[in-house]
Every structure is written in structure tokens, then in C-alpha cells.
Coordinates of C-alpha atoms in Angstrom, one line a residue:
Chain A
M1 CA -0.1 0.2 -0.1
R2 CA 1.7 2.9 -0.8
L3 CA 1.9 5.9 2.5
P4 CA -0.2 9.0 1.5
S5 CA 1.8 12.1 0.9
A6 CA 1.4 15.3 3.5
R7 CA -0.3 17.4 0.8
E8 CA -2.4 14.8 0.4
I9 CA -3.2 14.2 4.2
G10 CA -3.1 18.2 3.7
T11 CA -6.5 18.2 2.0
E12 CA -7.7 15.4 3.4
A13 CA -8.0 16.9 7.4
R14 CA -9.5 20.2 5.5
L15 CA -12.1 18.3 4.4
L16 CA -12.8 16.5 7.4
L17 CA -12.8 20.2 9.2
I18 CA -16.1 21.2 7.1
G19 CA -17.7 17.4 7.0
I20 CA -17.5 17.1 10.8
P21 CA -19.2 20.4 12.1
V22 CA -21.5 19.4 9.6
L23 CA -22.3 16.3 10.5
I24 CA -22.9 17.8 13.5
W25 CA -24.8 20.8 12.8
T26 CA -27.2 18.2 10.6
L27 CA -28.0 15.7 13.3
L28 CA -27.7 16.8 16.5
P29 CA -31.6 18.0 16.9
I30 CA -32.6 14.5 15.1
Y31 CA -30.2 13.3 17.9
H32 CA -32.6 15.3 20.3
L33 CA -35.3 12.9 18.4
F34 CA -34.2 10.6 19.1
L35 CA -33.3 10.9 23.0
F36 CA -36.8 12.0 23.9
A37 CA -37.9 8.7 22.1
I38 CA -36.0 6.4 23.9
S39 CA -35.5 8.3 27.4
P40 CA -39.2 6.9 29.7
K41 CA -41.6 9.3 30.9
E42 CA -40.0 11.2 33.5
S43 CA -36.7 11.8 32.4
A44 CA -37.8 13.3 28.8
F45 CA -37.1 16.8 30.0
S46 CA -33.7 15.6 31.9
G47 CA -31.6 17.5 30.1
K48 CA -29.1 14.5 29.8
L49 CA -27.0 13.7 26.5
W50 CA -28.0 9.7 27.1
P51 CA -30.9 8.9 28.5
D52 CA -29.8 6.9 32.9
H53 CA -32.7 4.0 31.8
P54 CA -32.9 3.9 27.7
T55 CA -36.5 2.3 27.3
L56 CA -38.5 0.8 24.0
H57 CA -41.1 1.0 25.9
N58 CA -42.7 4.3 23.8
F59 CA -42.7 2.8 20.7
G60 CA -44.1 -0.4 22.2
V61 CA -47.1 1.9 23.0
V62 CA -46.9 3.9 19.5
F63 CA -47.4 0.1 18.4
R64 CA -50.0 -1.3 20.6
Q65 CA -52.0 2.3 19.5
E66 CA -52.0 2.0 23.9
H67 CA -52.6 6.1 24.0
Y68 CA -55.8 8.1 23.6
Y69 CA -53.9 10.2 21.2
L70 CA -52.9 6.8 19.5
H71 CA -55.9 4.8 19.4
H72 CA -55.5 4.9 15.2
F73 CA -52.3 4.5 14.8
W74 CA -52.4 1.8 12.1
Q75 CA -54.4 3.5 10.4
Q76 CA -53.2 7.0 10.4
F77 CA -49.8 5.3 9.5
W78 CA -51.5 3.9 6.7
N79 CA -52.9 7.0 5.5
S80 CA -50.2 8.5 5.1
L81 CA -48.9 6.2 3.2
V82 CA -51.4 6.4 0.7
I83 CA -51.5 9.7 0.5
A84 CA -47.4 9.5 -0.1
V85 CA -47.7 6.6 -2.8
A86 CA -51.3 8.1 -4.3
T87 CA -49.8 11.8 -4.6
G88 CA -46.3 10.4 -6.4
V89 CA -48.3 8.1 -8.5
I90 CA -51.0 10.6 -9.9
T91 CA -48.1 13.5 -10.0
L92 CA -46.1 11.8 -12.2
L93 CA -49.0 10.1 -14.2
I94 CA -50.1 13.9 -15.1
A95 CA -46.8 15.3 -15.1
T96 CA -45.1 12.7 -18.2
A97 CA -49.0 13.5 -20.0
M98 CA -48.4 17.4 -20.1
T99 CA -44.3 17.2 -21.2
S100 CA -45.4 14.9 -24.1
E101 CA -48.1 17.9 -25.3
F102 CA -45.7 20.2 -24.2
H103 CA -43.5 18.0 -26.8
I104 CA -46.1 18.0 -29.4
C105 CA -46.1 21.8 -29.6
S106 CA -42.7 22.4 -29.4
Q107 CA -42.7 20.9 -32.7
K108 CA -45.7 22.4 -34.1
K109 CA -43.9 25.5 -33.6
L110 CA -40.4 24.5 -34.9
R111 CA -42.2 23.0 -38.3
Chain B
M1 CA -46.0 4.1 -38.5
A2 CA -45.0 7.4 -40.0
T3 CA -48.1 7.1 -41.9
I4 CA -50.1 6.6 -39.5
A5 CA -49.1 9.1 -37.7
L6 CA -49.1 11.6 -40.1
N7 CA -53.1 10.5 -41.4
Q8 CA -54.2 11.0 -37.3
T9 CA -52.1 14.5 -37.7
E10 CA -54.5 15.1 -41.0
A11 CA -57.1 13.8 -39.8
G12 CA -56.9 16.2 -36.8
R13 CA -56.7 19.3 -38.9
T14 CA -59.9 18.4 -40.5
P15 CA -62.4 21.4 -39.0
I16 CA -65.2 19.4 -36.9
S17 CA -67.1 22.7 -37.2
A18 CA -66.2 27.0 -38.2
W19 CA -63.7 27.6 -35.5
M20 CA -62.8 24.0 -34.1
T21 CA -60.5 21.1 -35.2
P22 CA -60.9 17.7 -33.1
W23 CA -57.1 18.6 -32.3
Q24 CA -58.1 21.9 -30.5
A25 CA -61.2 20.6 -28.7
W26 CA -59.3 17.8 -27.7
G27 CA -56.8 20.5 -26.1
L28 CA -59.9 22.2 -24.6
I29 CA -61.3 18.6 -23.1
L30 CA -57.7 18.0 -21.6
I31 CA -57.2 21.4 -20.1
V32 CA -60.2 21.1 -18.4
P33 CA -59.6 18.8 -15.1
Y34 CA -56.3 21.4 -14.8
L35 CA -59.0 24.8 -15.0
L36 CA -61.6 23.2 -12.3
V37 CA -58.7 22.8 -9.6
F38 CA -57.2 26.0 -9.9
I39 CA -60.4 28.0 -10.0
F40 CA -61.7 25.5 -7.0
F41 CA -58.5 25.7 -4.9
V42 CA -56.5 29.0 -6.1
V43 CA -58.9 31.5 -7.7
Y44 CA -62.0 30.8 -5.2
P45 CA -59.7 31.3 -2.2
I46 CA -58.2 34.2 -3.4
G47 CA -60.9 35.7 -3.7
Y48 CA -62.7 35.3 -0.9
G49 CA -59.8 36.7 1.0
F50 CA -59.5 39.9 -1.0
W51 CA -63.3 40.1 -1.1
V52 CA -63.1 39.2 3.4
A53 CA -60.0 42.3 3.3
R54 CA -62.6 44.7 1.0
R55 CA -62.8 47.7 3.1
P56 CA -59.8 50.3 3.6
E57 CA -60.6 50.9 7.6
T58 CA -59.1 47.2 8.1
Y59 CA -55.9 48.8 6.4
A60 CA -56.0 51.7 8.5
H61 CA -56.3 49.4 11.7
L62 CA -53.5 47.1 10.5
F63 CA -51.3 49.8 9.9
E64 CA -52.1 51.4 13.5
D65 CA -50.9 48.0 15.2
P66 CA -47.6 48.3 16.5
I67 CA -46.9 44.7 16.0
F68 CA -47.3 44.8 12.3
A69 CA -45.0 47.3 11.7
R70 CA -42.8 45.5 14.0
S71 CA -43.3 42.0 11.6
V72 CA -42.8 43.9 8.7
V73 CA -39.8 44.8 9.7
N74 CA -38.9 41.5 10.7
T75 CA -40.1 40.0 7.0
L76 CA -37.7 41.7 5.8
V77 CA -34.5 41.1 8.2
F78 CA -35.0 37.2 7.8
L79 CA -35.3 37.3 3.7
I80 CA -32.3 39.4 3.9
V81 CA -29.7 38.1 6.3
A82 CA -31.6 34.5 6.5
I83 CA -31.9 33.3 2.6
N84 CA -28.7 35.3 1.8
L85 CA -26.5 33.6 4.5
K86 CA -28.6 30.5 3.5
M87 CA -27.5 30.6 0.2
M88 CA -24.1 31.3 0.3
V89 CA -23.3 28.4 2.9
A90 CA -25.2 26.1 0.2
L91 CA -23.2 27.9 -2.7
L92 CA -19.6 26.7 -0.4
L93 CA -21.0 23.7 0.6
S94 CA -22.0 22.2 -2.8
G95 CA -18.0 23.0 -3.8
F96 CA -17.4 20.4 -0.9
F97 CA -20.0 18.1 -1.6
I98 CA -19.0 17.6 -5.4
Q99 CA -15.1 16.0 -4.4
A100 CA -15.2 12.5 -4.6
R101 CA -15.1 10.0 -1.2
T102 CA -17.0 7.6 -0.3
W103 CA -17.5 8.8 3.3
I104 CA -18.3 12.2 1.4
K105 CA -21.3 10.3 -0.9
W106 CA -22.5 9.1 3.1
L107 CA -22.4 12.3 4.5
S108 CA -24.2 13.8 1.5
V109 CA -27.3 11.2 2.3
L110 CA -27.4 12.1 6.3
F111 CA -27.5 15.8 5.2
I112 CA -30.7 15.2 3.2
L113 CA -32.5 14.4 5.9
P114 CA -33.5 17.6 7.7
W115 CA -35.0 18.4 4.9
A116 CA -36.8 15.4 4.4
V117 CA -38.1 14.7 8.2
P118 CA -41.3 16.3 8.9
S119 CA -40.9 19.8 10.3
I120 CA -43.2 20.0 13.8
P121 CA -41.2 16.8 15.4
T122 CA -37.7 18.7 14.1
I123 CA -38.7 22.2 15.0
M124 CA -40.4 20.9 18.4
S125 CA -36.8 19.5 19.1
L126 CA -35.1 21.9 18.6
R127 CA -37.1 24.1 20.6
F128 CA -36.6 21.9 23.6
M129 CA -32.9 22.3 23.1
L130 CA -33.5 26.1 24.2
N131 CA -35.5 25.7 26.6
P132 CA -33.5 27.8 29.1
E133 CA -34.3 25.8 32.3
W134 CA -34.0 21.8 31.1
G135 CA -33.4 22.5 27.7
V136 CA -29.7 20.7 26.6
I137 CA -27.9 23.6 25.5
N138 CA -28.5 25.5 28.7
Q139 CA -27.5 22.1 30.5
V140 CA -24.6 21.6 28.7
I141 CA -23.2 25.5 29.2
F142 CA -23.7 24.5 32.9
K143 CA -21.8 21.4 33.0
L144 CA -19.3 23.6 31.6
T145 CA -19.1 27.0 33.3
A146 CA -21.5 26.6 35.9
E147 CA -23.1 29.6 35.2
D148 CA -26.5 29.6 33.9
G149 CA -27.1 29.9 29.9
P150 CA -28.7 32.8 28.3
N151 CA -32.1 32.4 27.8
W152 CA -33.2 31.9 23.9
L153 CA -36.1 31.9 22.9
N154 CA -37.0 35.4 25.9
D155 CA -34.9 38.3 24.0
P156 CA -36.8 39.2 20.6
S157 CA -33.2 39.3 18.0
V158 CA -31.5 36.2 19.7
A159 CA -35.2 34.5 19.3
L160 CA -36.1 35.7 15.7
G161 CA -32.5 34.6 14.8
M162 CA -32.6 31.3 16.6
A163 CA -35.5 31.3 13.8
M164 CA -33.7 32.3 11.6
L165 CA -31.0 28.9 12.3
V166 CA -33.5 27.1 12.2
H167 CA -35.2 28.2 8.7
I168 CA -31.4 27.7 7.3
W169 CA -31.3 24.2 9.4
K170 CA -34.3 23.2 7.8
S171 CA -34.1 24.7 3.9
L172 CA -30.3 24.1 3.7
P173 CA -29.7 20.6 1.9
F174 CA -32.2 21.1 -1.1
W175 CA -30.4 24.9 -1.7
T176 CA -26.8 23.0 -1.2
L177 CA -28.7 20.2 -4.0
I178 CA -29.7 22.3 -7.0
L179 CA -26.0 24.3 -6.4
I180 CA -24.5 20.4 -6.7
A181 CA -26.5 19.9 -9.4
A182 CA -25.4 23.6 -11.0
R183 CA -22.0 22.7 -10.5
L184 CA -22.0 18.7 -11.2
A185 CA -23.0 20.4 -15.1
I186 CA -20.1 22.7 -16.0
P187 CA -17.9 20.5 -17.9
D188 CA -14.3 19.8 -16.5
D189 CA -12.3 20.8 -19.5
L190 CA -13.1 24.1 -18.6
Y191 CA -11.6 23.1 -15.1
E192 CA -8.7 21.7 -17.3
A193 CA -7.6 24.2 -19.4
A194 CA -7.8 26.9 -16.6
S195 CA -5.3 24.2 -14.7
V196 CA -2.7 24.6 -18.0
D197 CA -2.9 28.4 -18.3
G198 CA -2.5 28.3 -14.4
A199 CA -5.2 29.9 -12.6
S200 CA -5.0 29.2 -8.7
R201 CA -8.5 28.1 -6.4
F202 CA -10.0 31.4 -6.1
Q203 CA -9.8 32.2 -10.3
K204 CA -11.2 28.9 -11.2
F205 CA -13.7 29.8 -8.6
R206 CA -14.4 32.6 -9.7
F207 CA -13.5 33.0 -13.9
V208 CA -15.3 29.3 -14.2
T209 CA -17.7 28.1 -11.7
W210 CA -18.9 31.7 -10.5
P211 CA -19.9 32.5 -14.0
S212 CA -21.8 29.7 -14.9
M213 CA -23.7 29.5 -12.0
Q214 CA -24.7 33.3 -11.4
T215 CA -28.0 32.8 -12.8
L216 CA -29.0 30.3 -11.1
F217 CA -28.0 31.7 -8.1
V218 CA -29.9 34.8 -8.0
T219 CA -32.8 32.5 -9.7
C220 CA -32.7 30.3 -6.5
T221 CA -32.6 33.4 -4.1
I222 CA -35.2 34.8 -5.7
L223 CA -37.7 31.9 -5.0
S224 CA -36.4 30.8 -1.7
M225 CA -37.4 35.0 -0.8
I226 CA -41.0 34.0 -2.2
W227 CA -41.0 30.2 -0.7
T228 CA -40.1 31.6 2.8
L229 CA -42.3 34.7 3.4
G230 CA -44.6 32.1 3.8
D231 CA -42.4 30.4 5.9
F232 CA -44.5 29.6 9.0
N233 CA -42.9 26.5 10.3
S234 CA -39.7 28.1 11.9
V235 CA -41.4 31.2 12.9
Y236 CA -44.1 30.0 14.3
L237 CA -43.1 26.5 16.0
L238 CA -40.1 28.0 17.8
T239 CA -41.1 31.1 19.1
G240 CA -44.8 31.3 19.1
G241 CA -44.7 34.8 18.1
G242 CA -43.1 35.1 20.9
P243 CA -42.0 36.7 23.0
G244 CA -44.6 39.8 23.7
D245 CA -45.2 39.1 19.3
L246 CA -42.5 40.5 18.4
T247 CA -40.9 38.1 16.5
H248 CA -44.3 38.0 14.1
V249 CA -43.3 37.5 10.6
L250 CA -45.8 38.8 8.0
A251 CA -46.7 34.6 7.7
T252 CA -47.4 34.1 10.8
L253 CA -49.1 37.3 11.6
G254 CA -52.8 36.3 10.1
I255 CA -52.8 33.4 12.6
R256 CA -52.3 36.0 15.3
Y257 CA -55.1 38.5 14.5
L258 CA -57.0 34.8 13.5
R259 CA -56.9 33.8 17.2
L260 CA -58.1 37.5 18.6
D261 CA -61.5 36.8 16.4
Q262 CA -59.7 39.8 13.5
V263 CA -60.4 37.5 10.1
D264 CA -60.1 40.8 8.3
L265 CA -57.3 41.9 9.9
S266 CA -55.6 38.2 9.0
I267 CA -56.7 38.4 5.5
G268 CA -55.3 42.1 5.5
A269 CA -52.0 41.3 6.9
I270 CA -50.9 38.8 4.5
V271 CA -53.3 40.7 1.4
V272 CA -50.1 44.0 2.5
A273 CA -47.5 41.0 1.7
M274 CA -48.2 41.5 -1.8
P275 CA -45.8 44.2 -2.4
L276 CA -43.3 42.1 -1.5
V277 CA -44.0 38.6 -3.4
L278 CA -45.5 40.7 -6.5
P279 CA -42.2 42.0 -7.8
L280 CA -40.3 39.1 -7.4
V281 CA -42.4 36.8 -8.8
Y282 CA -42.5 39.1 -11.1
F283 CA -38.3 39.6 -11.4
M284 CA -38.5 35.5 -11.0
M285 CA -41.2 35.0 -14.2
K286 CA -38.7 37.7 -16.3
R287 CA -35.5 35.5 -15.5
L288 CA -37.0 32.1 -16.4
S289 CA -38.4 33.5 -19.6
R290 CA -35.2 34.4 -21.2

């Protein structure tokens, strides 16, 4: 294996110097969200960077629809799926149909 | 195949009546669904909005409200500072993300996350982070310095700054992606030629990258401004317009008046945003149709 030159190491270090702050900036709020998800109810607002007793209990509550607000969780999940897939497919269909129309129009213009 | 197509075209051109060929008739029929949607979901609501906010007293009332003046200023600050900062960072980051490294490819997958995740949970998460008493940020500050951190969302200018940061966090990936596409469209030959001529890295950016991207960059900035005028989430979910209604922007002001049961004022606040939006839209259309 060829050893990297000092110049290559310098370039890599500079790239890392940008990459690491970008990674932290991007993931911090999402990590914080995840922290809430795995914290027990009473320690969710403790402001710790890692909970003392991480738990998957919250996910169980959601999946088994055990909370008052979550009685229809799977129904709502299904609704999201239907909306996402249907808008995707219908938009693509209409947009494709319209581009072919535009294609004809632009060809007519050329003639 | 060609003859069939030709025959259809010829058939399409023979008129079925005095003013219309079958081609034109089909065109009309195909455009009807779009027109219906446009009338019901665009023309009718906007027309109704203007009708609700038709009285001049509404605007007199609106202009007397000090909160209104403040939110106009906030909106302008938001547009000028946040959008330009965001676009400049996006321009620099796009140069970073086109580097051919495997780890940068993986990083770009993670980087797109803020734009992809739903805004309500993430902005609430940021709001919890900034809580002065139990938020993660102030807890860390307390552990490191043994002093209380700043009361982030209680100072109007700091709170507005935080709302701008949230906006940047949320929409930076999208604009970076657009500018990455623009950078990738620049042919490599130009850079090679510049290298042969002994151009430095800055000169390559100044004389190759920037001239190829500037039109797109300005168009993106204007488009981002138009979209941000209606950026309700990052202000309302973070500060709720507070403290003391001092961080409202025009987009959230409508909800404030709605809460105060003044529907005409809330529509009026949106109508007043028109002088800001319309020149931007006009400028945008001019650029696009060039």
C-alpha cells in the first residue's frame, strides 16, 4: 500500500474540518428527537445527553396504540402511506402526460 | 407508423365546425380538469380572501398596530439576512459535496435528512433544546461553566435569530442539492484548461464556477425568498411569535389576528405581503422566460 503524501493528508484534514461540523449541525436536532423517543416519561426533560435508563417502552405504546391520542395509529399510518403513494403516482402520470403535450406543441412551433 | 401518425395529424386538422379542429377540441377537453382544480383551489380562495379584506378601514387598523410594523421589519430582516446567508453557505457546501470521496457520499445522504423529515417534530425538538431551564444546550453550558446559559427564546432579536437558524437548518440541504447539480453541469474541460493556464483555486471559482452558476444562484435566491415569505413553520413552531408578539413575520401574523378573532385583519396582513411578493414573482418570471 502506498503511503499518502503530506499534501494528500492536508486536503483530507481540511475536508474533515468541514465535514465534521456539517455532520454535527445536521444530526443534533434529530439525535435530540431520538433521545426523547428512548427516554422514560419522567426523565424526558432532564436535559441529559444520554438517558440513565434508555427504554423502548415508548415505541411499544405507539405500536400497540395504548395512548389516548394513538388509538388509530395504524389507520393513520396507512393513510400517510396511501397519500404519499397516490400523490407520487398521480403527479408523475399527469406530469408525464403534460410533457408529451408540450413536446407536440414545441414540435409544431418548429414546423 | 409514420404514415399512421401523419394520417392522424391530417385528420386532426380537418375542422369539425367553423372554429374548431378535433385537435383543439381535445386540447380544451384535456385542460378542463386542471382549470376546475385551479378555480376551486386557487381563484376561489384568493378571491374570497380579497373580498373579506375589502374594506379600507381594515388596513388603517392594521397599520396602526405596532406589532404589524415590527413584523414587516422582521420579515425583511428574515429575507435579507437568512436567505442570503443560507445561499452563500449552500454555495460553499456544494463545492465540498462534489469532492469524490466515499465518506462524503455517505455524509450527503445524512445531510439531506433535515429537508426530508417532517418539520413539526424537528422544530419542536429544537425548541426543547433551547429551553432555558431544562434544555440540552443550557444544561451543557451549566456543566461546563457552572453558569446559567442565555435565555434563548426570551429576547426578541435572539429568538428571531434562532428562527432564522432553524429555517437555514431545514432548507439548506435542498438548496445545496440544487447548487451541487449546477456545479456538476460545468464541463471538466473548463477546469482543465484553467489548470493549464495556471489558475489558482480562487481564480477557478471566480472565472469558471461563478460565471456558470450566477444566473441559477440569483434565481434560487429569489425563489427562496418567495417561499420564505410564507415560511410559517420555523417562526411559529419555535417562538410562537413571542416573546410579546415581537418575532412575528407576515406569514404568522395572520394566525395572530385569527386567534384574536379578527379575520379581516388576518387576511389583510397577507394582502399587505403582496407588494413584497409580486415584484419577486415578476422578476422571477422575467428571468425564467428569457
